[in-house]
Coordinates of C-alpha atoms in Angstrom, one line a residue:
X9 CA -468.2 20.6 -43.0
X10 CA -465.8 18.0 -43.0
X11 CA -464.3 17.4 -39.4
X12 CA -460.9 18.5 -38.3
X13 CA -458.0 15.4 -38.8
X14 CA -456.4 14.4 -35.2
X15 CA -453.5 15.8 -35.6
X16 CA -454.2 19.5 -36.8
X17 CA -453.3 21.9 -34.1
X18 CA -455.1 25.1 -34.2
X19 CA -454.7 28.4 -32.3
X20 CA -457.3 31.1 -32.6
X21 CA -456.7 34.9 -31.3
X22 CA -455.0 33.5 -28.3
X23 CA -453.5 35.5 -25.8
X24 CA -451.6 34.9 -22.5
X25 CA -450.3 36.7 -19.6
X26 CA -448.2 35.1 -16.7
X27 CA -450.3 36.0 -13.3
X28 CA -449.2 39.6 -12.5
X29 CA -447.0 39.7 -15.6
X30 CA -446.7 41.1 -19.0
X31 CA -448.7 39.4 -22.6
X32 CA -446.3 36.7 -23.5
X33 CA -448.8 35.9 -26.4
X34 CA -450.9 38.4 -28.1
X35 CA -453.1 37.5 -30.9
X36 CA -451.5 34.2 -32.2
X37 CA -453.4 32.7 -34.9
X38 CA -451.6 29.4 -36.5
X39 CA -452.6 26.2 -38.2
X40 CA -450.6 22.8 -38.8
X41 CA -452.0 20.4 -40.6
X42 CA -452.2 16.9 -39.6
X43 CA -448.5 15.1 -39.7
X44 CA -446.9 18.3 -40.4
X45 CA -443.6 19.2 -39.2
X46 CA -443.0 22.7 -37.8
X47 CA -440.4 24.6 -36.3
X48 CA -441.0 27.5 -34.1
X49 CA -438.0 29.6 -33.0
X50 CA -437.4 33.1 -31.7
X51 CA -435.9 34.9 -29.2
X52 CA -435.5 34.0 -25.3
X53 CA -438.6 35.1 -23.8
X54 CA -440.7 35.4 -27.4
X55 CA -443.4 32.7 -26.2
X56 CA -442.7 29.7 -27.4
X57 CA -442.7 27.4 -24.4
X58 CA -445.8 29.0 -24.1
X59 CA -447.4 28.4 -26.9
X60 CA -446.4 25.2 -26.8
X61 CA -447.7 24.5 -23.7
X62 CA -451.1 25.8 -24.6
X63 CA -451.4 22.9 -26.7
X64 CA -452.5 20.6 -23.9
X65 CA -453.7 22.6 -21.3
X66 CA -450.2 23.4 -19.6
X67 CA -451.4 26.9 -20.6
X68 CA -453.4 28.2 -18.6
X69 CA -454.4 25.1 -16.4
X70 CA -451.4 24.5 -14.3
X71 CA -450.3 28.1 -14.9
X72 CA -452.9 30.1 -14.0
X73 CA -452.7 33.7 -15.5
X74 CA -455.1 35.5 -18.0
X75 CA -456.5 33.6 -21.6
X76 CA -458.1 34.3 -24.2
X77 CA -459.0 32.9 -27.7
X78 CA -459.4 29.2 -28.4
X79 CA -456.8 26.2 -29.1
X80 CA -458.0 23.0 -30.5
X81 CA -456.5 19.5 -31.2
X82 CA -458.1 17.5 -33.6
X83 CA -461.7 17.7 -32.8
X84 CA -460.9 18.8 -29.8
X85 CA -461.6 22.1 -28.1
X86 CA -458.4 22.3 -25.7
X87 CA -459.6 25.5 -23.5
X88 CA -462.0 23.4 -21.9
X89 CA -460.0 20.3 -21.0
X90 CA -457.0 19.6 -18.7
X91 CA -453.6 18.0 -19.7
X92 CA -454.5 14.8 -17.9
X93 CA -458.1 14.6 -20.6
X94 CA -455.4 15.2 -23.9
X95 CA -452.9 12.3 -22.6
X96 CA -453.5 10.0 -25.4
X97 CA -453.8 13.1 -27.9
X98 CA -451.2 14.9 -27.1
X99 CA -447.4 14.0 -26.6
X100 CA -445.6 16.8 -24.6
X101 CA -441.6 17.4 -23.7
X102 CA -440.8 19.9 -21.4
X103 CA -437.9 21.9 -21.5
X104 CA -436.9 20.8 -18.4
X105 CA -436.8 17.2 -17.9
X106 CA -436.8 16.5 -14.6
X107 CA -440.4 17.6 -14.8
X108 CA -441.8 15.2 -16.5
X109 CA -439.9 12.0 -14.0
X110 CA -442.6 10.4 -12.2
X111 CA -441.5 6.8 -11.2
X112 CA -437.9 5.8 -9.7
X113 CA -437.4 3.9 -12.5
X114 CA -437.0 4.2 -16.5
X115 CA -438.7 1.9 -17.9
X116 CA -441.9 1.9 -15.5
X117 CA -441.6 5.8 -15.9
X118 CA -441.8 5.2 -19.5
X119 CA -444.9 3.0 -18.9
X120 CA -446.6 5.0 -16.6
X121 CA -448.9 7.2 -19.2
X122 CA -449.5 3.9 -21.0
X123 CA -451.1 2.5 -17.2
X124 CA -453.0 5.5 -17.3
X125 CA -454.4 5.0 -20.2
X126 CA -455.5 1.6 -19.3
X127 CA -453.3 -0.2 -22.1
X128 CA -452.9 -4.2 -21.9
X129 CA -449.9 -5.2 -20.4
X130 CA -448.6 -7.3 -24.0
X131 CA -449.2 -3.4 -25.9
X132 CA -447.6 -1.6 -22.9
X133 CA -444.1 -3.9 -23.2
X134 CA -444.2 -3.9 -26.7
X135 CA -444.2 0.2 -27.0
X136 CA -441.6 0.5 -24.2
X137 CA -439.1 -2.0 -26.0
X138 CA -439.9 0.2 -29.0
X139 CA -439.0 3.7 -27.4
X140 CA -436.1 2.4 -25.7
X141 CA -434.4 1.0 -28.6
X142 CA -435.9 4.2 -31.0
X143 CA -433.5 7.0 -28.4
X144 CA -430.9 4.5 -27.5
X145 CA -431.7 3.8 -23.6
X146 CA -432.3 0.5 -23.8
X147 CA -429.4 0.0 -21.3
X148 CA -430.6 2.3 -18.5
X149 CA -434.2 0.8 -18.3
X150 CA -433.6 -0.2 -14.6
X151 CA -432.0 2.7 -13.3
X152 CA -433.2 5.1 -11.8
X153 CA -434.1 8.5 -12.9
X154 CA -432.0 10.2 -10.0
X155 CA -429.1 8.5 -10.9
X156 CA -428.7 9.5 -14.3
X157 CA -427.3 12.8 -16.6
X158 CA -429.5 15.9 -17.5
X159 CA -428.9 14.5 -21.5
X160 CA -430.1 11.2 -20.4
X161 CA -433.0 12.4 -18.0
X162 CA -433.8 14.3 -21.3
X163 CA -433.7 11.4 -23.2
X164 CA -436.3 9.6 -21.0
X165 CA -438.8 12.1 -21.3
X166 CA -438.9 11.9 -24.9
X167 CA -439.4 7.8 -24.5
X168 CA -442.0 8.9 -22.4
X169 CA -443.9 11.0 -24.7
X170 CA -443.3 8.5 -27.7
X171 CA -444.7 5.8 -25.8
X172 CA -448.2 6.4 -25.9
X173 CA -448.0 7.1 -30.0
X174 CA -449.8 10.6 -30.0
X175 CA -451.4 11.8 -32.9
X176 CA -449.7 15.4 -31.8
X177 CA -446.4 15.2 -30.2
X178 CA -445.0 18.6 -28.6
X179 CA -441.1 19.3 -27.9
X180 CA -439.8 22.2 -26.1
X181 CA -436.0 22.4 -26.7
X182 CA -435.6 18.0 -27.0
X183 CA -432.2 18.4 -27.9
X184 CA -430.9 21.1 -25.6
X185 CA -429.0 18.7 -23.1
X186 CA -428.3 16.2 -25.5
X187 CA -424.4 14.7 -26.8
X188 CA -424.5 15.2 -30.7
X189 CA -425.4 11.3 -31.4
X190 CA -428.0 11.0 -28.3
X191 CA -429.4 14.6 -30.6
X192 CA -429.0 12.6 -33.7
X193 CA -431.3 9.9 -32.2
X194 CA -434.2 11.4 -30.6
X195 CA -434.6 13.3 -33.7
X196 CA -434.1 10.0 -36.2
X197 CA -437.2 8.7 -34.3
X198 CA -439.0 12.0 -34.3
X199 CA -438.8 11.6 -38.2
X200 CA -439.7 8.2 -38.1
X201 CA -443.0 9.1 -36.3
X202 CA -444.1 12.1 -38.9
X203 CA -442.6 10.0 -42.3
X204 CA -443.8 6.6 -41.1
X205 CA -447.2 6.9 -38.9
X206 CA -447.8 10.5 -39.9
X207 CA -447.6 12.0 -36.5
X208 CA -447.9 16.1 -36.0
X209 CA -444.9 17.5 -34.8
X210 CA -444.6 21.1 -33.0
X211 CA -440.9 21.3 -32.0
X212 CA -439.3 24.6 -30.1
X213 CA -435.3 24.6 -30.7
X214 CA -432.4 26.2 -30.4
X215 CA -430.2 23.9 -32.2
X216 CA -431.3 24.6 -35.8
X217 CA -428.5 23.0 -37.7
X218 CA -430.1 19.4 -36.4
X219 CA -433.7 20.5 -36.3
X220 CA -434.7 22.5 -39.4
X221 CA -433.8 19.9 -42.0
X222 CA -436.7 18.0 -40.7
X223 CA -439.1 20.9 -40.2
X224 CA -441.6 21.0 -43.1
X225 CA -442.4 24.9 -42.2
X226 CA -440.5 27.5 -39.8
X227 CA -442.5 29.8 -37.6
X228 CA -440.9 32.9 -35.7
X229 CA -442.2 34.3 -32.9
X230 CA -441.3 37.7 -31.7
X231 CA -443.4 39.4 -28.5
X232 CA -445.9 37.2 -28.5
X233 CA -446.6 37.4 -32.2
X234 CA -446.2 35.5 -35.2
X235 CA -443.5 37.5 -37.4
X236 CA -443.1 35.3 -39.8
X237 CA -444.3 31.8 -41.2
X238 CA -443.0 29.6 -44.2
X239 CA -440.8 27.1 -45.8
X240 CA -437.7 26.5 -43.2
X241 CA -435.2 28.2 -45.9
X242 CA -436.0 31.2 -46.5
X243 CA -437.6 32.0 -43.2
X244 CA -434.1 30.9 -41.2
X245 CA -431.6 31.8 -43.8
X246 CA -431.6 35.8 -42.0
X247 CA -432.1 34.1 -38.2
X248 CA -429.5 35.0 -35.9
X249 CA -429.7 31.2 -34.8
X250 CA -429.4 29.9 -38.4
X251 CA -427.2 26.8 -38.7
X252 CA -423.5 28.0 -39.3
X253 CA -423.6 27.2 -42.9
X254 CA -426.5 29.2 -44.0
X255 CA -424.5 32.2 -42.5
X256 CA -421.5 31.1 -44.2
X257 CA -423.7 31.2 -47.8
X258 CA -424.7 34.5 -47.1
X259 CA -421.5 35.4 -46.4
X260 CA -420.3 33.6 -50.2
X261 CA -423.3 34.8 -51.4
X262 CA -425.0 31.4 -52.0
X263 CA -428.7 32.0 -52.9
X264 CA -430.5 30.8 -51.1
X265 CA -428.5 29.7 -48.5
X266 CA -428.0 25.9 -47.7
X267 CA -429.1 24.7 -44.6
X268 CA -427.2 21.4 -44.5
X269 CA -423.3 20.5 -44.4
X270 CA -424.5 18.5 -47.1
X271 CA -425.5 20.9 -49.6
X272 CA -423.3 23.2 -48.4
X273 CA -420.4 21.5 -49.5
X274 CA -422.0 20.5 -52.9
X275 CA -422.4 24.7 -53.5
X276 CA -418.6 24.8 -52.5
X277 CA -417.5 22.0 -54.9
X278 CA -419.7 24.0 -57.9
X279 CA -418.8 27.3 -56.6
X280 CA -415.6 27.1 -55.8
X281 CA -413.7 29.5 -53.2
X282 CA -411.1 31.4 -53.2
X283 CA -409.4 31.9 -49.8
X284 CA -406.2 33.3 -48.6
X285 CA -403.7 30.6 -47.4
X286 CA -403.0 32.8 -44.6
X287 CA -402.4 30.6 -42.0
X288 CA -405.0 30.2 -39.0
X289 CA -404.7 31.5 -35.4
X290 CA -403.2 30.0 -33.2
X291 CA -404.2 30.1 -29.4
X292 CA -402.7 32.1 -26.9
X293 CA -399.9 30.9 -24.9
X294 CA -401.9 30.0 -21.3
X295 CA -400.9 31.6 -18.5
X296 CA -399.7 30.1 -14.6
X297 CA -402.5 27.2 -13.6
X298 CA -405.5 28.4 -11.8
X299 CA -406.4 24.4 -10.7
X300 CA -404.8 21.5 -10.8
X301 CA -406.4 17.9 -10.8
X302 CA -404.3 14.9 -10.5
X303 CA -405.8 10.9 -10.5
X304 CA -409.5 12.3 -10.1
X305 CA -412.0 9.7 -9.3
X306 CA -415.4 10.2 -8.2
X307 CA -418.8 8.8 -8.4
X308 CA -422.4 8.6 -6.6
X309 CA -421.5 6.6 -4.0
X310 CA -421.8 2.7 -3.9
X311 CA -421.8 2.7 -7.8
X312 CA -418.8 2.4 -9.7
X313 CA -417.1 5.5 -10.3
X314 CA -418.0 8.4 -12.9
X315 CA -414.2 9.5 -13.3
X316 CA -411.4 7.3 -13.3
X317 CA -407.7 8.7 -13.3
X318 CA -408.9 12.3 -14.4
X319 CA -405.5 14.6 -14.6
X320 CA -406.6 18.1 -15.8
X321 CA -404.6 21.4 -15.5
X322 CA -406.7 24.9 -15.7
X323 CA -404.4 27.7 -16.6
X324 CA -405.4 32.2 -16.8
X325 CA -406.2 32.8 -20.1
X326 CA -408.0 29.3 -21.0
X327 CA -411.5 29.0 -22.1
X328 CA -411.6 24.9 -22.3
X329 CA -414.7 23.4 -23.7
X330 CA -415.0 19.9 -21.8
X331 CA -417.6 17.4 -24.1
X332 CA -418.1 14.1 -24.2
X333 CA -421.7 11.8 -24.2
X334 CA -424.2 12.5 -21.9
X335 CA -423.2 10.5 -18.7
X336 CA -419.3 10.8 -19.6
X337 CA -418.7 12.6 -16.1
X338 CA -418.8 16.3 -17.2
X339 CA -421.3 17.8 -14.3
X340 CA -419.6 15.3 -11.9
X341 CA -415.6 16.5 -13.4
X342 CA -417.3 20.1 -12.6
X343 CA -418.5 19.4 -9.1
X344 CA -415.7 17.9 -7.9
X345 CA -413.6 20.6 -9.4
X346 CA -415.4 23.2 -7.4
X347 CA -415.5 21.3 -4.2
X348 CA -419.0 20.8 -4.4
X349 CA -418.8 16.6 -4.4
X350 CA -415.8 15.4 -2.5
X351 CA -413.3 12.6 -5.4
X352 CA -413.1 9.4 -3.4
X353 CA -409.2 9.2 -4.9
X354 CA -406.9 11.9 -6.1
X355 CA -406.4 15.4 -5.7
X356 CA -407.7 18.8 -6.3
X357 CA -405.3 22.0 -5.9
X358 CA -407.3 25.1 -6.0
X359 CA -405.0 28.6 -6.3
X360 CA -407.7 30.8 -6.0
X361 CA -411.6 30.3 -6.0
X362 CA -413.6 28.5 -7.9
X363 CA -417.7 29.0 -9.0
X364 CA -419.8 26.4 -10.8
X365 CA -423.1 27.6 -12.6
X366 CA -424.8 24.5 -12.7
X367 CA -427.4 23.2 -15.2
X368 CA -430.3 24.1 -13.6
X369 CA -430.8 27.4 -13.1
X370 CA -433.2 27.8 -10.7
X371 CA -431.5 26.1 -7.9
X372 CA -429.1 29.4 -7.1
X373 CA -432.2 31.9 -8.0
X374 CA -434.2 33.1 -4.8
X375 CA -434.3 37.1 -4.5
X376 CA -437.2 38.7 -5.8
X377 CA -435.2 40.9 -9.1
X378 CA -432.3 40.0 -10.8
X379 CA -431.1 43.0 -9.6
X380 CA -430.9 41.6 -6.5
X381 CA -430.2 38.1 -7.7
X382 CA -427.1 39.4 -8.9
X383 CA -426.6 41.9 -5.7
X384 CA -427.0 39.0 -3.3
X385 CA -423.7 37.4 -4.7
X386 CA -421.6 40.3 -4.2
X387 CA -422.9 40.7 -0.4
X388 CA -422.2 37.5 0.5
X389 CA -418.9 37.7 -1.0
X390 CA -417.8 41.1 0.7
X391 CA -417.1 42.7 -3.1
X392 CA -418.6 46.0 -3.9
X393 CA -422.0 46.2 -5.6
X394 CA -420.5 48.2 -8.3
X395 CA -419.8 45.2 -10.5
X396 CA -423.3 44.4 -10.1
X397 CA -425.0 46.9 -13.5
X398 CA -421.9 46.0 -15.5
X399 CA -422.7 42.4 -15.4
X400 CA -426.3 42.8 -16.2
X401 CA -425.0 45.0 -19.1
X402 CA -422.8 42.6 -20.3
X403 CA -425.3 39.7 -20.2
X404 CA -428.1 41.9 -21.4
X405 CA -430.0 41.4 -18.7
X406 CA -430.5 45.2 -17.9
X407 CA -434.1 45.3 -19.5
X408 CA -434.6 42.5 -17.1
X409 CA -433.2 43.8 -14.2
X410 CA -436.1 44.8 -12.1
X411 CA -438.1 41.2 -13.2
X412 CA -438.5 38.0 -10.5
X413 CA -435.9 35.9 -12.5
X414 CA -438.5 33.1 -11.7
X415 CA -440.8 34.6 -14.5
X416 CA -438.1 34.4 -16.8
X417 CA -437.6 31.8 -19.9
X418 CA -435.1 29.1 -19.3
X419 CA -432.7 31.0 -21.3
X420 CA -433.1 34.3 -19.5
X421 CA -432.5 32.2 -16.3
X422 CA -429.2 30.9 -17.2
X423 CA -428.2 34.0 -18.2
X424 CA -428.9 35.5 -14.8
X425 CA -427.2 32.0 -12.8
X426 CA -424.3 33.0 -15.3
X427 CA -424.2 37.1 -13.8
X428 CA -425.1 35.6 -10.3
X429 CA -422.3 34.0 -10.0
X430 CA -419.4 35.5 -12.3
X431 CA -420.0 38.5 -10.3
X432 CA -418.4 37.4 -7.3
X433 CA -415.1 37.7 -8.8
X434 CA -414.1 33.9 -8.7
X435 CA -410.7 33.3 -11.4
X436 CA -412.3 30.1 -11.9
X437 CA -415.4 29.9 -13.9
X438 CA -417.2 26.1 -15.0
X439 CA -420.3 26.5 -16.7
X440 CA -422.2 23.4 -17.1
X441 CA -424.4 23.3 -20.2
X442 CA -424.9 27.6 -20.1
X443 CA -426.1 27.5 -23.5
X444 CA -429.7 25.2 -22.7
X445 CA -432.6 26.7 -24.4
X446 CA -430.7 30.2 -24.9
X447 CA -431.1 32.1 -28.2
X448 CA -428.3 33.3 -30.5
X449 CA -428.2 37.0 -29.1
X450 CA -427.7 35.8 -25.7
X451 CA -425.4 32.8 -26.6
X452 CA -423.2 35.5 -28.4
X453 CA -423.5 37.6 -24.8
X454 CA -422.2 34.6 -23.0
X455 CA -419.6 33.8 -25.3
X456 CA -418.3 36.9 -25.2
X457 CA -418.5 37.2 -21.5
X458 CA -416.3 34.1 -21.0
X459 CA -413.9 35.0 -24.0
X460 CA -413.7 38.4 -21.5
X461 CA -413.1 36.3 -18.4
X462 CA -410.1 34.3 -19.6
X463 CA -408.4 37.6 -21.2
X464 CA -408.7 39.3 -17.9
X465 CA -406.8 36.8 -16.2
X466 CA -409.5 33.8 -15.2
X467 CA -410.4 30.8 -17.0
X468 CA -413.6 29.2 -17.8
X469 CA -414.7 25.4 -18.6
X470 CA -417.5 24.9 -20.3
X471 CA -419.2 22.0 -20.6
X472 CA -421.6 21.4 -23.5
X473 CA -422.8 19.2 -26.7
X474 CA -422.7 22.2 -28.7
X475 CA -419.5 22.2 -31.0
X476 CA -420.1 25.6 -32.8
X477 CA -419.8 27.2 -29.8
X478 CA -416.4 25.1 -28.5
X479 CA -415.4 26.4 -32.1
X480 CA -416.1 30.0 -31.8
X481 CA -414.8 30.1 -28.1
X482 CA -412.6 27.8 -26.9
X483 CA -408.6 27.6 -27.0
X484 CA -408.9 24.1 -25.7
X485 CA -411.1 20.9 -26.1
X486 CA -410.9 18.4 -23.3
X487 CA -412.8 15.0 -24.4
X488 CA -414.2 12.9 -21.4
X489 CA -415.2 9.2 -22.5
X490 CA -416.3 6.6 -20.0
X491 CA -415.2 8.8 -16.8
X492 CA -411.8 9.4 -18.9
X493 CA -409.8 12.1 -20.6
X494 CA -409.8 10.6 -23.9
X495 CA -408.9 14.1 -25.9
X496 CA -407.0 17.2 -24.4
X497 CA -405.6 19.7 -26.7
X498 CA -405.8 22.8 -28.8
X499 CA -409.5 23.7 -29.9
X500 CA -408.7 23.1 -33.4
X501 CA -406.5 19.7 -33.5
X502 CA -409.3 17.8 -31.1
X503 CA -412.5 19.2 -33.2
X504 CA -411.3 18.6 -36.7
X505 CA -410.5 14.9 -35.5
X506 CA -414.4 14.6 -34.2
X507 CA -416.8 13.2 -36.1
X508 CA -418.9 15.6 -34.6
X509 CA -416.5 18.2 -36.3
X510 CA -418.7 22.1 -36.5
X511 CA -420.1 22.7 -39.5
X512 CA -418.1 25.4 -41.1
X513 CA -414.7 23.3 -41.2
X514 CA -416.8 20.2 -42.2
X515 CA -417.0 22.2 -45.6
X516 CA -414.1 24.8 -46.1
X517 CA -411.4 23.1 -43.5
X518 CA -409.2 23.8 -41.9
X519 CA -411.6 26.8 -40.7
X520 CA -413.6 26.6 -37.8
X521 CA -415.9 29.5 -37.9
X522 CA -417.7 32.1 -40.4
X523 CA -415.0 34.8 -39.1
X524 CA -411.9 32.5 -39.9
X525 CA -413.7 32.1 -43.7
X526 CA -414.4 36.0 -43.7
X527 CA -410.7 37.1 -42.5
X528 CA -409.5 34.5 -45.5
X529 CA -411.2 36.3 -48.2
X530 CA -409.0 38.0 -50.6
X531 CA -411.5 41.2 -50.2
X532 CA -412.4 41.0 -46.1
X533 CA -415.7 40.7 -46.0
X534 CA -417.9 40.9 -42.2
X535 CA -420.5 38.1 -41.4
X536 CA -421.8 37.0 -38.6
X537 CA -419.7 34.3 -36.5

């Protein structure tokens, strides 16, 4: 029998349950073959983190919790080993990248699993030069990991996993907190490794309009199960988290569906379409400012500052989308905005309060429900608990109401920071990154729960990297470059000047969304947004 090659993954009957909690896998049997690309999405809360932590021994080793079935690597028969025994096997990326920081500083953190595995010194500089240059942090190699952005702390971890040239390499959501270019490069080298040194690659994602051109095969999860399994086109083409212009060919009737701008705009230029020449909405007037910021500048202390000069204006009715690279000043902007980090020059006029979700989740979750999660706010706040089941509702978080929102997926948990807070009735809401590792169902919750927010009265900022969603959301973009407002202006005018421009108006401009092209149909046609 001819041996296993080192990069095929395998997973055998395997089954999982959290300690004291429900199967998260049941039955899951998969194959990738050595230096295959695969894709594996579902819902929030389907199992993927899971099952991609089972691949070196995250699952059930660290976890704990009830296992059965068999996963191997190579020749390798994983159940039996620990992650630290699969180091030079096995790459892995955590969703959460603080996680995975071990040394205060980038470049030794990079090095650190190459030390471990006993490299010689000439090797170990010559693969951190490489990953540094391959996701663009080069420049931050002596800072240290405290210092920098989530997008950037992300973008360390996946150095860190290059590094040691696995003959697997695992990523759970690499992309998530990541500024369109910085999500460009990671997954440029990611390509690199599977094209060039025919490296395995098992990638969880949200952000499918980046990942599943490079994905040789899809795989959906749903409850723990494998529902489906196939070439990344027809298996997406019906996913709710489909890039924008695969819903836009169903909607046109493109067979199949394209799942690039690229093609996409080649079926457009050989199919032509016929749209009304209505013209497109414009935003609503805003209303009386809510916050007003006036020669902001803050920083960490000691270091030169993150924002310099920042005037910004938050009016009722807004829903701003505030991008920019990772380490622009977003999170700090945010902070400062909600009196959270004091600006060491300017000023901050607040007409009403203000609540910051931040991007991680966990650090405002302590009750033992999200029921009570989400009650814990309104006590402390004096409002009445009333609001509390029509938040859950409206983030569909009732099925998880009576859960510990510490057994929850990433996405679930920023779903339940998002209710936590919006609860307590503040006009102001800023959202920083809501949409991490969250999957189309509940990004549409959110999206719709902001959009209800700013038509009620309040206003909401959120900052992201995801344009489709400043697209199908916002009334305004506000661009931060180098601690700077370098962009601030209707949704529309900022976004079709980006290079980074969403999808959808990249082929049929000057629409924005799926629902701008269906309302412009001579014959009004419903798709999805």
């Amino acid at each position: 029998m001819t041996a296993p090659h080192p990069g095929e993954v395998r997973w055998h009957d395997v089954g999982f349950a959290y300690p004291e909690g429900p199967p998260v896998l049941d039955g899951v049997d998969l194959v990738v073959a050595d230096g295959e690309v695969v894709l594996v999405v579902g819902g929030s809360g389907s199992g993927k983190s899971t099952l991609l932590r089972t691949v070196n021994g995250l699952v059930p080793h660290t976890t704990g919790g009830r296992f059965r079935g068999a996963v191997g690597v190579g020749p390798l028969d994983v159940t039996g080993l620990r992650p630290r025994d699969l180091a030079g096997a096995v790459g892995f990326v955590h969703q959460d990248p603080e996680a995975q920081v071990v040394v205060d500083e980038v470049e030794h953190d990079v090095a650190f699993v190459l030390e471990n595995l006993g490299l010689p010194e000439a090797d170990m500089r010559r693969r951190v030069e490489e990953v540094l240059d391959a996701v663009g942090i080069a420049a931050l190699r002596h800072r240290s990991p405290s210092t920098l952005s989530g997008g950037e702390r992300q973008r360390c971890a996946v150095a860190g996993a290059l590094a040691a040239a696995p003959a697997v390499l695992v990523l759970d959501e690499p992309t998530s907190m990541l500024d369109p270019q910085g999500a460009d490069d990671v997954l440029a080298a990611v390509a690199r490794l599977a094209d060039d040194l025919g490296t395995t690659v098992v990638m969880a994602e949200h952000r499918l309009e980046r990942a599943a051109p490079l994905a040789d095969r899809a795989v959906v999860l749903a409850d723990g199960r494998v529902a489906a399994d196939g070439a990344p086109g027809p298996v997406l083409a019906g996913d709710p988290g489909a890039p924008p212009v695969a819903h836009l060919g169903r909607l046109l009737g493109w067979d199949p569906p394209p799942l690039t701008v690229r093609e996409a705009r080649r079926r457009a230029r050989t199919t032509p379409v016929a749209l009304s020449p209505s013209p497109v909405p414009d935003p609503p007037a805003p209303g009386e400012p809510l916050v007003v910021a006036r020669g902001l500048a803050a920083g960490h202390g000691g270091r030169t500052p993150v924002l310099r000069g920042v005037d910004l204006t938050l009016h009722r009715g807004e829903v701003v989308a505030l991008v920019g690279r990772n380490g622009s000043g977003k999170s700090t902007l945010l902070r400062t905005l909600a009196d959270l980090a004091a600006p060491e020059a300017g000023t901050v006029d607040r007409r009403g309060r203000v609540a910051l979700v931040p991007q991680d989740p966990s650090s405002l979750l302590f009750s033992p429900t999200v029921r009570d999660e989400v009650a814990e706010t309104c006590r402390l706040v004096g409002r009445d608990a009333d609001e509390v089941e029509p938040w859950l509702a409206r983030l569909a978080l009732t099925d998880l109401a009576d859960r510990h929102p510490r057994s929850l997926s990433t996405g679930e948990r920023q779903r339940v920071a998002v209710a936590a807070v919006a609860v307590g009735g503040a006009p102001v809401l800023l959202l920083d990154e809501p949409t991490r590792g969250i999957d189309a169902t509940s990004r549409a919750a959110l999206e719709a729960a902001a959009t209800a927010h700013a038509a009620g009265g309040g206003a909401v900022v959120i900052a992201t990297h995801d344009v489709e969603l400043a697209a199908r959301t916002a009334t305004r973009v506000v661009s931060l470059g180098g601690g700077e407002v370098v962009a601030d202006g209707p949704a529309r005018q900022v976004l079709s000047g980006s290079l980074f421009a969403p999808q959808v108006l990249r082929v049929l401009p000057p629409h924005l969304t799926v629902a701008e092209v269906a309302a412009a149909l001579p014959t009004r046609t419903g798709g999805p947004r």
